């Protein structure tokens, strides 16, 4: 379980998070919101890459601020697949396995799923954006940890890979994991998520199921419901 | 930390720059030996080059590697690793690979020239040890500068300023002070002023060892009496060590609070 209590964060004068309270039990939670609403900052706070100004984050009832070993439980897919460019895919895989202290993990299944075997000995700088993203996904899914944070996982993926990703997320969800996803592709979000968290200007504007959101906004489709919230707040 | 060190080191020794640096020292060693045709004199010339260039190259290389490996760093930050482990590991990777280039690059030509039989081997070792100290000091500073500055251009700018200040401006200021207050006994102030700058400290350490301190006049005699005896040299090495520890302390502090 992840519990976030009145989380505040500002960069200079820019207040990104203004008191976020959130409790996540299980399942796929989609974190939505316009650009710059604080989704990535929230994810990075959970990961300990960004330090909140105040507030608390706890995982399984233990505060994680200024700690590092809890990250053993988290798989993170960063928004932009930035990898050291002068090593090959295989070397990267071996390195991450070594650094996680988990050398026996089998990545073959994912390599086949995303047709990556012919890229294994290529340098990361030589890969296309979509292929890099597939490597990114592979690195996130291969460790099978109870919490997954996926920041824009669909970027650059072709339709086939997108379907594969959807299936993978649902499969992992059924194992009882917590999966946090941010995305701007509403179809994708609707297909996988149990719950929506909508962040607006650093606060949680809505939390609940897609059905509830549709009801609340009086809209038939999920996409329109989201558009409705945005219009109301920017009109 | 050893794992991070391993990967950073591995990454660095495959980079072109390490080889350029190594080649530079190889060439420098060979050219100096041919020009001086005397191993003792070559060491003196080499000192002047090392004292100024090692800090410059270490700062530039350090800050370059910091910005270059940002992606790698971000990848590491999401893994179950302690922050200080990540940054110390990377820093050690940089400092060790630079030191290795220095030792191998200068060692080979001097060894071939008959260093072992020359009787100045201690002088040469002292030179290399100070060079390694300077490498560790200045790459640590550059890492601190990198951590504090998101903007690459600013980071490079501050690094060069730091080098310029310690290698050149500092001496100018010290000299001006000495000239302005020439009427007063200044030996101790000179001594303290020297100790507070790692470049000056290294220079004096080597100069005294090379027995050319007579050139420094009365101040030289004071220096000789301070650094020349056992306690003095131990203190100086201790201070050089402090110069390594100080930026590492800053590094740890900066790394702990930085958002990525």
CSV table of N, CA, C and O in Angstrom, one decimal, chain B residues 122-233:
chain,number,residue,atom,x,y,z
B,122,UNK,N,62.7,8.9,-6.4
B,122,UNK,CA,61.8,9.4,-5.3
B,122,UNK,C,61.1,10.7,-5.8
B,122,UNK,O,59.9,10.9,-5.6
B,123,UNK,N,61.9,11.6,-6.4
B,123,UNK,CA,61.4,12.8,-7.0
B,123,UNK,C,60.3,12.5,-7.9
B,123,UNK,O,59.2,13.2,-7.9
B,124,UNK,N,60.5,11.6,-8.8
B,124,UNK,CA,59.5,11.2,-9.8
B,124,UNK,C,58.2,10.7,-9.1
B,124,UNK,O,57.1,11.1,-9.4
B,125,UNK,N,58.4,9.9,-8.1
B,125,UNK,CA,57.2,9.3,-7.4
B,125,UNK,C,56.5,10.4,-6.7
B,125,UNK,O,55.2,10.5,-6.7
B,126,UNK,N,57.2,11.4,-6.1
B,126,UNK,CA,56.6,12.5,-5.4
B,126,UNK,C,55.7,13.3,-6.4
B,126,UNK,O,54.6,13.7,-6.1
B,127,UNK,N,56.3,13.5,-7.6
B,127,UNK,CA,55.6,14.2,-8.6
B,127,UNK,C,54.3,13.5,-9.0
B,127,UNK,O,53.2,14.1,-9.1
B,128,UNK,N,54.4,12.2,-9.2
B,128,UNK,CA,53.2,11.4,-9.6
B,128,UNK,C,52.2,11.4,-8.5
B,128,UNK,O,51.0,11.6,-8.7
B,129,UNK,N,52.6,11.3,-7.2
B,129,UNK,CA,51.7,11.3,-6.1
B,129,UNK,C,51.0,12.6,-6.0
B,129,UNK,O,49.7,12.6,-5.8
B,130,UNK,N,51.7,13.7,-6.1
B,130,UNK,CA,51.0,15.0,-6.1
B,130,UNK,C,50.1,15.1,-7.2
B,130,UNK,O,49.0,15.7,-7.1
B,131,UNK,N,50.5,14.6,-8.4
B,131,UNK,CA,49.6,14.7,-9.6
B,131,UNK,C,48.3,13.9,-9.3
B,131,UNK,O,47.2,14.4,-9.6
B,132,UNK,N,48.4,12.8,-8.6
B,132,UNK,CA,47.2,12.0,-8.3
B,132,UNK,C,46.3,12.7,-7.3
B,132,UNK,O,45.1,12.8,-7.4
B,133,UNK,N,47.0,13.3,-6.3
B,133,UNK,CA,46.2,14.1,-5.3
B,133,UNK,C,45.5,15.2,-6.0
B,133,UNK,O,44.3,15.4,-5.8
B,134,UNK,N,46.1,16.0,-6.9
B,134,UNK,CA,45.5,17.1,-7.6
B,134,UNK,C,44.3,16.5,-8.4
B,134,UNK,O,43.3,17.2,-8.5
B,135,UNK,N,44.5,15.4,-9.0
B,135,UNK,CA,43.4,14.8,-9.8
B,135,UNK,C,42.2,14.5,-8.9
B,135,UNK,O,41.1,14.9,-9.3
B,136,UNK,N,42.4,13.9,-7.8
B,136,UNK,CA,41.3,13.6,-6.9
B,136,UNK,C,40.6,14.9,-6.4
B,136,UNK,O,39.4,15.0,-6.3
B,137,UNK,N,41.5,15.9,-6.1
B,137,UNK,CA,40.9,17.1,-5.5
B,137,UNK,C,40.0,17.8,-6.6
B,137,UNK,O,38.9,18.2,-6.3
B,138,UNK,N,40.6,18.0,-7.8
B,138,UNK,CA,39.9,18.8,-8.7
B,138,UNK,C,38.7,18.1,-9.4
B,138,UNK,O,37.7,18.7,-9.8
B,139,UNK,N,38.8,16.8,-9.5
B,139,UNK,CA,37.6,16.1,-10.1
B,139,UNK,C,36.5,16.1,-9.1
B,139,UNK,O,35.3,16.2,-9.4
B,140,UNK,N,36.8,16.1,-7.8
B,140,UNK,CA,35.8,16.2,-6.8
B,140,UNK,C,35.1,17.5,-6.8
B,140,UNK,O,33.9,17.6,-6.8
B,141,UNK,N,35.9,18.6,-7.0
B,141,UNK,CA,35.3,19.9,-7.1
B,141,UNK,C,34.4,20.0,-8.3
B,141,UNK,O,33.3,20.6,-8.2
B,142,UNK,N,34.9,19.4,-9.4
B,142,UNK,CA,34.1,19.6,-10.6
B,142,UNK,C,32.7,18.8,-10.5
B,142,UNK,O,31.7,19.2,-11.0
B,143,UNK,N,32.8,17.7,-9.7
B,143,UNK,CA,31.5,17.0,-9.5
B,143,UNK,C,30.6,17.8,-8.7
B,143,UNK,O,29.4,17.8,-8.9
B,144,UNK,N,31.1,18.5,-7.7
B,144,UNK,CA,30.3,19.4,-6.9
B,144,UNK,C,29.7,20.5,-7.7
B,144,UNK,O,28.5,20.8,-7.6
B,145,UNK,N,30.5,21.1,-8.6
B,145,UNK,CA,30.0,22.1,-9.5
B,145,UNK,C,28.9,21.6,-10.4
B,145,UNK,O,27.8,22.2,-10.6
B,146,UNK,N,29.1,20.4,-10.9
B,146,UNK,CA,28.1,19.7,-11.8
B,146,UNK,C,26.8,19.6,-11.0
B,146,UNK,O,25.7,19.9,-11.5
B,147,UNK,N,26.8,19.1,-9.8
B,147,UNK,CA,25.6,18.8,-9.0
B,147,UNK,C,24.9,20.1,-8.7
B,147,UNK,O,23.7,20.1,-8.6
B,148,UNK,N,25.6,21.2,-8.5
B,148,UNK,CA,25.0,22.5,-8.2
B,148,UNK,C,24.4,23.2,-9.4
B,148,UNK,O,23.7,24.1,-9.2
B,149,UNK,N,24.9,22.9,-10.6
B,149,UNK,CA,24.5,23.6,-11.7
B,149,UNK,C,23.8,22.7,-12.8
B,149,UNK,O,24.4,21.8,-13.4
B,150,UNK,N,22.5,23.0,-13.0
B,150,UNK,CA,21.8,22.2,-14.0
B,150,UNK,C,22.3,22.6,-15.4
B,150,UNK,O,22.3,21.8,-16.3
B,151,UNK,N,22.7,23.8,-15.5
B,151,UNK,CA,23.1,24.3,-16.8
B,151,UNK,C,24.5,24.0,-17.1
B,151,UNK,O,25.4,24.4,-16.4
B,152,UNK,N,24.7,23.3,-18.2
B,152,UNK,CA,26.0,22.8,-18.6
B,152,UNK,C,27.0,23.9,-18.8
B,152,UNK,O,28.2,23.9,-18.3
B,153,UNK,N,26.6,25.0,-19.5
B,153,UNK,CA,27.5,26.1,-19.8
B,153,UNK,C,28.0,26.7,-18.5
B,153,UNK,O,29.2,27.0,-18.3
B,154,UNK,N,27.0,26.9,-17.6
B,154,UNK,CA,27.4,27.5,-16.3
B,154,UNK,C,28.4,26.6,-15.6
B,154,UNK,O,29.4,27.1,-15.0
B,155,UNK,N,28.1,25.3,-15.6
B,155,UNK,CA,29.0,24.4,-14.9
B,155,UNK,C,30.4,24.4,-15.5
B,155,UNK,O,31.3,24.5,-14.7
B,156,UNK,N,30.5,24.4,-16.8
B,156,UNK,CA,31.8,24.5,-17.4
B,156,UNK,C,32.5,25.8,-17.0
B,156,UNK,O,33.7,25.9,-16.7
B,157,UNK,N,31.7,26.9,-17.0
B,157,UNK,CA,32.2,28.2,-16.7
B,157,UNK,C,32.8,28.3,-15.3
B,157,UNK,O,33.9,28.7,-15.1
B,158,UNK,N,32.0,27.8,-14.3
B,158,UNK,CA,32.5,27.8,-12.9
B,158,UNK,C,33.7,26.9,-12.8
B,158,UNK,O,34.6,27.2,-12.0
B,159,UNK,N,33.8,25.8,-13.5
B,159,UNK,CA,34.9,24.9,-13.4
B,159,UNK,C,36.2,25.6,-13.8
B,159,UNK,O,37.2,25.5,-13.2
B,160,UNK,N,36.1,26.3,-15.0
B,160,UNK,CA,37.2,27.0,-15.5
B,160,UNK,C,37.6,28.1,-14.6
B,160,UNK,O,38.8,28.3,-14.3
B,161,UNK,N,36.6,28.8,-14.0
B,161,UNK,CA,36.9,29.9,-13.1
B,161,UNK,C,37.7,29.4,-11.9
B,161,UNK,O,38.6,30.0,-11.4
B,162,UNK,N,37.2,28.2,-11.4
B,162,UNK,CA,37.8,27.6,-10.2
B,162,UNK,C,39.3,27.3,-10.5
B,162,UNK,O,40.2,27.7,-9.7
B,163,UNK,N,39.6,26.8,-11.6
B,163,UNK,CA,40.9,26.4,-12.0
B,163,UNK,C,41.7,27.7,-12.1
B,163,UNK,O,42.8,27.8,-11.6
B,164,UNK,N,41.2,28.7,-12.9
B,164,UNK,CA,41.9,29.9,-13.1
B,164,UNK,C,42.2,30.6,-11.8
B,164,UNK,O,43.3,31.1,-11.6
B,165,UNK,N,41.3,30.6,-10.9
B,165,UNK,CA,41.5,31.2,-9.6
B,165,UNK,C,42.6,30.6,-8.8
B,165,UNK,O,43.6,31.2,-8.4
B,166,UNK,N,42.6,29.2,-8.7
B,166,UNK,CA,43.6,28.6,-7.9
B,166,UNK,C,44.9,28.5,-8.6
B,166,UNK,O,46.0,28.5,-7.9
B,167,UNK,N,44.9,28.4,-9.9
B,167,UNK,CA,46.2,28.2,-10.6
B,167,UNK,C,46.9,29.5,-10.9
B,167,UNK,O,48.1,29.6,-10.9
B,168,UNK,N,46.1,30.6,-11.1
B,168,UNK,CA,46.7,31.8,-11.5
B,168,UNK,C,46.4,33.0,-10.6
B,168,UNK,O,47.3,33.6,-10.0
B,169,UNK,N,45.1,33.3,-10.5
B,169,UNK,CA,44.7,34.5,-9.8
B,169,UNK,C,45.2,34.5,-8.3
B,169,UNK,O,45.7,35.5,-7.8
B,170,UNK,N,45.1,33.4,-7.7
B,170,UNK,CA,45.4,33.2,-6.3
B,170,UNK,C,46.9,33.7,-6.1
B,170,UNK,O,47.2,34.5,-5.2
B,171,UNK,N,47.8,33.2,-6.9
B,171,UNK,CA,49.2,33.6,-6.8
B,171,UNK,C,49.4,35.1,-7.0
B,171,UNK,O,50.2,35.7,-6.3
B,172,UNK,N,48.6,35.6,-7.9
B,172,UNK,CA,48.7,37.0,-8.2
B,172,UNK,C,48.3,37.8,-7.0
B,172,UNK,O,49.0,38.8,-6.5
B,173,UNK,N,47.2,37.4,-6.3
B,173,UNK,CA,46.7,38.1,-5.1
B,173,UNK,C,47.8,38.0,-4.0
B,173,UNK,O,48.1,39.0,-3.4
B,174,UNK,N,48.3,36.8,-3.9
B,174,UNK,CA,49.3,36.6,-2.8
B,174,UNK,C,50.5,37.4,-3.0
B,174,UNK,O,51.0,38.0,-2.1
B,175,UNK,N,50.9,37.5,-4.3
B,175,UNK,CA,52.1,38.3,-4.6
B,175,UNK,C,51.9,39.7,-4.3
B,175,UNK,O,52.7,40.4,-3.7
B,176,UNK,N,50.7,40.2,-4.7
B,176,UNK,CA,50.3,41.6,-4.5
B,176,UNK,C,50.4,41.9,-3.0
B,176,UNK,O,51.0,42.9,-2.5
B,177,UNK,N,49.8,41.0,-2.2
B,177,UNK,CA,49.8,41.2,-0.7
B,177,UNK,C,51.3,41.3,-0.2
B,177,UNK,O,51.6,42.2,0.6
B,178,UNK,N,52.1,40.4,-0.8
B,178,UNK,CA,53.5,40.4,-0.3
B,178,UNK,C,54.2,41.7,-0.7
B,178,UNK,O,55.0,42.2,0.1
B,179,UNK,N,53.9,42.2,-1.9
B,179,UNK,CA,54.6,43.4,-2.3
B,179,UNK,C,54.1,44.6,-1.5
B,179,UNK,O,54.9,45.4,-1.0
B,180,UNK,N,52.8,44.7,-1.3
B,180,UNK,CA,52.2,45.9,-0.6
B,180,UNK,C,52.7,45.9,0.8
B,180,UNK,O,53.0,46.9,1.4
B,181,UNK,N,52.8,44.7,1.5
B,181,UNK,CA,53.2,44.7,2.9
B,181,UNK,C,54.7,44.2,3.0
B,181,UNK,O,55.1,43.6,4.0
B,182,UNK,N,55.4,44.6,2.0
B,182,UNK,CA,56.8,44.2,1.9
B,182,UNK,C,57.7,44.6,3.1
B,182,UNK,O,58.7,43.9,3.4
B,183,UNK,N,57.2,45.6,3.8
B,183,UNK,CA,58.0,46.1,5.0
B,183,UNK,C,57.9,45.2,6.2
B,183,UNK,O,58.7,45.3,7.1
B,184,UNK,N,56.9,44.3,6.2
B,184,UNK,CA,56.6,43.5,7.3
B,184,UNK,C,57.2,42.1,7.2
B,184,UNK,O,57.4,41.6,6.0
B,185,UNK,N,57.4,41.4,8.3
B,185,UNK,CA,57.8,40.0,8.1
B,185,UNK,C,56.6,39.2,7.7
B,185,UNK,O,55.6,39.2,8.4
B,186,UNK,N,56.7,38.5,6.6
B,186,UNK,CA,55.6,37.9,6.0
B,186,UNK,C,55.7,36.4,5.8
B,186,UNK,O,54.9,35.8,5.2
B,187,UNK,N,56.8,35.9,6.4
B,187,UNK,CA,57.1,34.4,6.1
B,187,UNK,C,55.9,33.5,6.5
B,187,UNK,O,55.5,32.7,5.7
B,188,UNK,N,55.3,33.8,7.6
B,188,UNK,CA,54.3,32.9,8.1
B,188,UNK,C,53.0,33.1,7.2
B,188,UNK,O,52.3,32.1,7.0
B,189,UNK,N,52.8,34.3,6.9
B,189,UNK,CA,51.6,34.6,6.0
B,189,UNK,C,51.7,33.9,4.7
B,189,UNK,O,50.8,33.2,4.2
B,190,UNK,N,53.0,33.9,4.1
B,190,UNK,CA,53.2,33.2,2.9
B,190,UNK,C,53.0,31.7,3.0
B,190,UNK,O,52.4,31.1,2.2
B,191,UNK,N,53.5,31.2,4.2
B,191,UNK,CA,53.3,29.8,4.4
B,191,UNK,C,51.9,29.4,4.5
B,191,UNK,O,51.4,28.5,3.8
B,192,UNK,N,51.1,30.2,5.2
B,192,UNK,CA,49.7,29.9,5.4
B,192,UNK,C,49.0,30.0,4.0
B,192,UNK,O,48.2,29.2,3.6
B,193,UNK,N,49.3,31.1,3.3
B,193,UNK,CA,48.7,31.4,2.0
B,193,UNK,C,49.0,30.2,1.0
B,193,UNK,O,48.1,29.9,0.2
B,194,UNK,N,50.1,29.6,1.2
B,194,UNK,CA,50.5,28.5,0.3
B,194,UNK,C,49.7,27.3,0.6
B,194,UNK,O,49.2,26.6,-0.3
B,195,UNK,N,49.6,27.1,1.9
B,195,UNK,CA,48.9,25.8,2.3
B,195,UNK,C,47.4,25.8,1.9
B,195,UNK,O,46.9,24.8,1.6
B,196,UNK,N,46.9,27.1,1.9
B,196,UNK,CA,45.4,27.1,1.6
B,196,UNK,C,45.1,26.9,0.1
B,196,UNK,O,43.9,26.9,-0.3
B,197,UNK,N,46.1,26.8,-0.7
B,197,UNK,CA,45.8,26.5,-2.1
B,197,UNK,C,46.5,25.2,-2.5
B,197,UNK,O,47.7,25.1,-2.4
B,198,UNK,N,45.7,24.2,-2.9
B,198,UNK,CA,46.3,22.9,-3.2
B,198,UNK,C,47.4,22.9,-4.3
B,198,UNK,O,48.4,22.1,-4.2
B,199,UNK,N,47.2,23.8,-5.2
B,199,UNK,CA,48.2,23.9,-6.3
B,199,UNK,C,49.5,24.4,-5.8
B,199,UNK,O,50.6,23.8,-6.1
B,200,UNK,N,49.5,25.5,-5.0
B,200,UNK,CA,50.7,26.0,-4.5
B,200,UNK,C,51.4,25.1,-3.5
B,200,UNK,O,52.6,24.9,-3.6
B,201,UNK,N,50.6,24.4,-2.7
B,201,UNK,CA,51.1,23.5,-1.8
B,201,UNK,C,51.9,22.3,-2.5
B,201,UNK,O,53.0,22.0,-2.1
B,202,UNK,N,51.3,21.8,-3.6
B,202,UNK,CA,51.9,20.8,-4.3
B,202,UNK,C,53.2,21.3,-4.9
B,202,UNK,O,54.3,20.6,-4.9
B,203,UNK,N,53.2,22.5,-5.5
B,203,UNK,CA,54.4,23.1,-6.1
B,203,UNK,C,55.5,23.2,-5.1
B,203,UNK,O,56.6,22.7,-5.4
B,204,UNK,N,55.2,23.7,-3.9
B,204,UNK,CA,56.3,23.9,-2.9
B,204,UNK,C,56.8,22.6,-2.5
B,204,UNK,O,58.0,22.4,-2.3
B,205,UNK,N,55.9,21.6,-2.3
B,205,UNK,CA,56.3,20.3,-1.8
B,205,UNK,C,57.4,19.7,-2.8
B,205,UNK,O,58.4,19.2,-2.4
B,206,UNK,N,57.1,19.9,-4.1
B,206,UNK,CA,58.0,19.3,-5.1
B,206,UNK,C,59.3,20.1,-5.2
B,206,UNK,O,60.4,19.6,-5.2
B,207,UNK,N,59.1,21.4,-5.2
B,207,UNK,CA,60.3,22.3,-5.3
B,207,UNK,C,61.3,22.0,-4.2
B,207,UNK,O,62.5,21.9,-4.4
B,208,UNK,N,60.8,21.8,-3.0
B,208,UNK,CA,61.7,21.6,-1.8
B,208,UNK,C,62.4,20.3,-2.0
B,208,UNK,O,63.5,20.1,-1.7
B,209,UNK,N,61.6,19.3,-2.4
B,209,UNK,CA,62.2,18.0,-2.6
B,209,UNK,C,63.3,18.0,-3.7
B,209,UNK,O,64.3,17.4,-3.6
B,210,UNK,N,63.1,18.9,-4.7
B,210,UNK,CA,64.1,19.0,-5.8
B,210,UNK,C,65.3,19.8,-5.4
B,210,UNK,O,66.2,20.0,-6.2
B,211,UNK,N,65.3,20.3,-4.2
B,211,UNK,CA,66.4,21.1,-3.7
B,211,UNK,C,66.8,22.3,-4.5
B,211,UNK,O,67.9,22.7,-4.7
B,212,UNK,N,65.8,23.0,-5.0
B,212,UNK,CA,66.0,24.3,-5.7
B,212,UNK,C,65.4,25.4,-4.9
B,212,UNK,O,65.2,26.5,-5.3
B,213,UNK,N,65.1,25.1,-3.6
B,213,UNK,CA,64.5,26.1,-2.7
B,213,UNK,C,65.4,27.3,-2.5
B,213,UNK,O,64.9,28.4,-2.1
B,214,UNK,N,66.7,27.1,-2.7
B,214,UNK,CA,67.6,28.3,-2.5
B,214,UNK,C,67.2,29.4,-3.4
B,214,UNK,O,67.4,30.6,-3.0
B,215,UNK,N,66.5,29.1,-4.5
B,215,UNK,CA,66.1,30.2,-5.4
B,215,UNK,C,65.0,31.0,-4.8
B,215,UNK,O,64.7,32.1,-5.2
B,216,UNK,N,64.4,30.5,-3.7
B,216,UNK,CA,63.3,31.2,-3.1
B,216,UNK,C,63.7,32.2,-2.0
B,216,UNK,O,62.9,32.8,-1.4
B,217,UNK,N,65.0,32.4,-1.8
B,217,UNK,CA,65.5,33.3,-0.8
B,217,UNK,C,65.1,33.0,0.6
B,217,UNK,O,65.0,31.8,1.0
B,218,UNK,N,64.9,34.0,1.4
B,218,UNK,CA,64.7,33.8,2.8
B,218,UNK,C,63.4,33.0,3.1
B,218,UNK,O,63.3,32.1,3.9
B,219,UNK,N,62.3,33.4,2.3
B,219,UNK,CA,61.1,32.7,2.5
B,219,UNK,C,61.3,31.2,2.2
B,219,UNK,O,60.8,30.3,2.9
B,220,UNK,N,62.1,31.0,1.2
B,220,UNK,CA,62.5,29.6,0.9
B,220,UNK,C,63.1,28.9,2.1
B,220,UNK,O,62.7,27.7,2.3
B,221,UNK,N,63.9,29.6,2.8
B,221,UNK,CA,64.5,29.0,4.0
B,221,UNK,C,63.4,28.6,5.0
B,221,UNK,O,63.5,27.6,5.7
B,222,UNK,N,62.5,29.6,5.2
B,222,UNK,CA,61.4,29.3,6.2
B,222,UNK,C,60.6,28.1,5.7
B,222,UNK,O,60.3,27.2,6.5
B,223,UNK,N,60.3,28.0,4.4
B,223,UNK,CA,59.6,26.9,3.8
B,223,UNK,C,60.3,25.6,4.1
B,223,UNK,O,59.8,24.6,4.5
B,224,UNK,N,61.6,25.7,3.8
B,224,UNK,CA,62.5,24.5,3.9
B,224,UNK,C,62.4,24.0,5.4
B,224,UNK,O,62.3,22.8,5.6
B,225,UNK,N,62.5,25.0,6.3
B,225,UNK,CA,62.5,24.5,7.7
B,225,UNK,C,61.1,24.0,8.1
B,225,UNK,O,61.0,23.1,9.0
B,226,UNK,N,60.1,24.4,7.4
B,226,UNK,CA,58.7,23.9,7.8
B,226,UNK,C,58.5,22.6,7.1
B,226,UNK,O,58.2,21.6,7.7
B,227,UNK,N,58.6,22.6,5.7
B,227,UNK,CA,58.2,21.4,4.9
B,227,UNK,C,59.4,20.4,4.9
B,227,UNK,O,59.1,19.2,4.7
B,228,UNK,N,60.6,20.9,5.1
B,228,UNK,CA,61.7,20.0,4.9
B,228,UNK,C,61.8,18.9,6.0
B,228,UNK,O,62.2,17.8,5.7
B,229,UNK,N,61.4,19.2,7.2
B,229,UNK,CA,61.5,18.2,8.2
B,229,UNK,C,60.3,17.2,8.1
B,229,UNK,O,59.4,17.5,7.4
B,230,UNK,N,60.5,16.1,8.8
B,230,UNK,CA,59.5,15.1,8.7
B,230,UNK,C,58.1,15.6,9.0
B,230,UNK,O,57.1,15.3,8.3
B,231,UNK,N,58.0,16.3,10.1
B,231,UNK,CA,56.6,16.8,10.6
B,231,UNK,C,56.0,17.6,9.5
B,231,UNK,O,54.8,17.5,9.2
B,232,UNK,N,56.8,18.5,8.9
B,232,UNK,CA,56.3,19.4,7.9
B,232,UNK,C,55.7,18.7,6.7
B,232,UNK,O,54.6,19.0,6.3
B,233,UNK,N,56.4,17.7,6.3
B,233,UNK,CA,55.9,17.0,5.1
B,233,UNK,C,54.7,16.2,5.4
B,233,UNK,O,53.7,16.1,4.6
